[in-house]
Amino acid sequence: MPDADSLYRQQIAALYERSAFYREKLRAAGFADPAAVGGLAEIGRLPFTEKDELRASQAAHPPLGAHAAIDISQAARIYSTSGTSGAPLYIPLTRADVEQWREIGRKSYSRNGLAAGERVVTTYGAGPFVAGASLAAFEAIGCVHIPVGAGNTERLLSAIRKLAPEALACTPSYALHIAEVAASKGVSLSAVKRIIVGGEPGGGEEGFRRRLESAWRARVYEIMGIGDVAASLWGECAEQAGMHFSAEGVIHVELIDPETGKALEIRDGATGELVYTHLAREAAPLVRFRSRDHVRVWTSPCACGRSSLRVRCIGRTDDMLIVRGVNVFPSAVREIVARFQPRVTGAILIRPRRKGVKQDPPLPVLIEGDATLGEAIAGEIRATLLFTPEVRMVAAQSLPRSDYKVKLLDYSEAT
Ligand SMILES: [Zn+2]
């Protein structure tokens, strides 16, 4: 296998040849040809790629956009994003791309010890979204895969009761919801030893994880991918010390300051936004793609013996609020609230008063649980996250639940 730098140079040359979007974008930034771009060591000079640019490119040059480096007839599969802001964005893969994703997924899902012959029940749909690509990972590992799809908790509980799977893969909020339903119906979940969660932050929040682990009496392992780049890019090992990178040599990772765009040194404890560059993608390679995922990184070797880069997700840069100059991630608020379990359920909802990122204190936070806890939780949030919340305690099970990604921000009362 060629080294990362040679792959990168080939990838850039292919983009100049086949992607009108990147040819124009890189030329406009002063790089006349691939030689001017140089190698991986100089990647920080190149402009970022934003998701909005991909949307605009696809709208102006349907069906795949000017950034794609193939004709649609060469695609083997075309996923689409959930399209929260309008039309879905199509993500094409060639046969080789599909194979590459499968191998990345196999690594990520097997990091925690999931092995051939183990039964794993999954709730991801094989629908339009990239999450469906993860399903191939279970076959690649050799698991007995039991797909039950999203939105059918009864079917899931039946599968757990009758087929006794050792593992469950779903979103963290759904895993908690299933545990609550199982408890209310007296269904035993004891067969499940591993819960592999992904698709949203939560699996990495300590309090939330403890709650999940005690509700299921199972170990929780986190997985993280990003549709435009690859499904299941990161997977946690049995040491539960962050998620290991699984695409070394085929995807290049950078860490940046999301405010300034400045590259940050990747060292133990550093935090910032992940930026990805494909080194060996055929259909729609991306250069310096801004993920909007805010993470903490570790480079020191893990106790499991692997030396690959590890991360924990702190939150989405997109979900971040700024309360009088302080960055607030909704998932971080949920993490503080979880410290008060079992007197809270762990469910929260932040209801900003104003539209947009900037908010004035106190920030309204709805929390399910014991009504007498309001002041104590507000104090803990103030002391840890350095902003003033307006805590409103609400009854257990009164906030929305989800069988996919739970919403922690609700702008319906914002003016
Ligand atoms: Zn490890």
mmCIF file of C-alpha atoms in Angstrom, residues 104 107-109 111-112 222-224 232-248 298-312:
data_model
loop_
_atom_site.group_PDB
_atom_site.id
_atom_site.type_symbol
_atom_site.label_atom_id
_atom_site.label_comp_id
_atom_site.label_asym_id
_atom_site.label_seq_id
_atom_site.Cartn_x
_atom_site.Cartn_y
_atom_site.Cartn_z
ATOM 1 C CA ILE A 104 -13.217 0.896 8.095
ATOM 2 C CA LYS A 107 -12.237 -2.160 12.322
ATOM 3 C CA SER A 108 -14.382 0.319 14.258
ATOM 4 C CA TYR A 109 -17.016 -2.207 15.341
ATOM 5 C CA ARG A 111 -12.317 -2.644 18.448
ATOM 6 C CA ASN A 112 -14.473 -3.390 21.515
ATOM 7 C CA GLU A 222 -19.042 4.453 21.188
ATOM 8 C CA ILE A 223 -18.761 4.692 17.390
ATOM 9 C CA MET A 224 -18.574 7.876 15.332
ATOM 10 C CA SER A 232 -18.136 4.428 11.461
ATOM 11 C CA LEU A 233 -14.751 6.170 11.230
ATOM 12 C CA TRP A 234 -13.943 5.886 14.930
ATOM 13 C CA GLY A 235 -14.539 2.977 17.302
ATOM 14 C CA GLU A 236 -13.963 2.537 21.008
ATOM 15 C CA CYS A 237 -11.889 -0.358 22.367
ATOM 16 C CA ALA A 238 -12.438 -2.513 25.455
ATOM 17 C CA GLU A 239 -10.440 -0.028 27.578
ATOM 18 C CA GLN A 240 -13.209 2.553 27.007
ATOM 19 C CA ALA A 241 -10.599 5.280 26.698
ATOM 20 C CA GLY A 242 -11.983 7.145 23.689
ATOM 21 C CA MET A 243 -12.628 6.080 20.103
ATOM 22 C CA HIS A 244 -9.727 4.861 17.954
ATOM 23 C CA PHE A 245 -9.342 6.150 14.401
ATOM 24 C CA SER A 246 -9.988 3.334 11.919
ATOM 25 C CA ALA A 247 -9.088 4.926 8.576
ATOM 26 C CA GLU A 248 -5.364 5.473 8.980
ATOM 27 C CA TRP A 298 -5.272 11.671 22.665
ATOM 28 C CA THR A 299 -2.138 10.535 20.853
ATOM 29 C CA SER A 300 -0.457 8.519 23.606
ATOM 30 C CA PRO A 301 -0.679 4.725 23.199
ATOM 31 C CA CYS A 302 -3.853 3.202 24.645
ATOM 32 C CA ALA A 303 -3.765 0.505 27.329
ATOM 33 C CA CYS A 304 -5.178 -1.860 24.667
ATOM 34 C CA GLY A 305 -1.847 -1.616 22.833
ATOM 35 C CA ARG A 306 -3.096 0.344 19.836
ATOM 36 C CA SER A 307 -1.339 3.603 19.031
ATOM 37 C CA SER A 308 -3.949 5.108 16.707
ATOM 38 C CA LEU A 309 -5.362 8.570 17.437
ATOM 39 C CA ARG A 310 -8.273 8.586 19.934
ATOM 40 C CA VAL A 311 -11.115 11.072 20.393
ATOM 41 C CA ARG A 312 -14.135 11.808 22.555
#
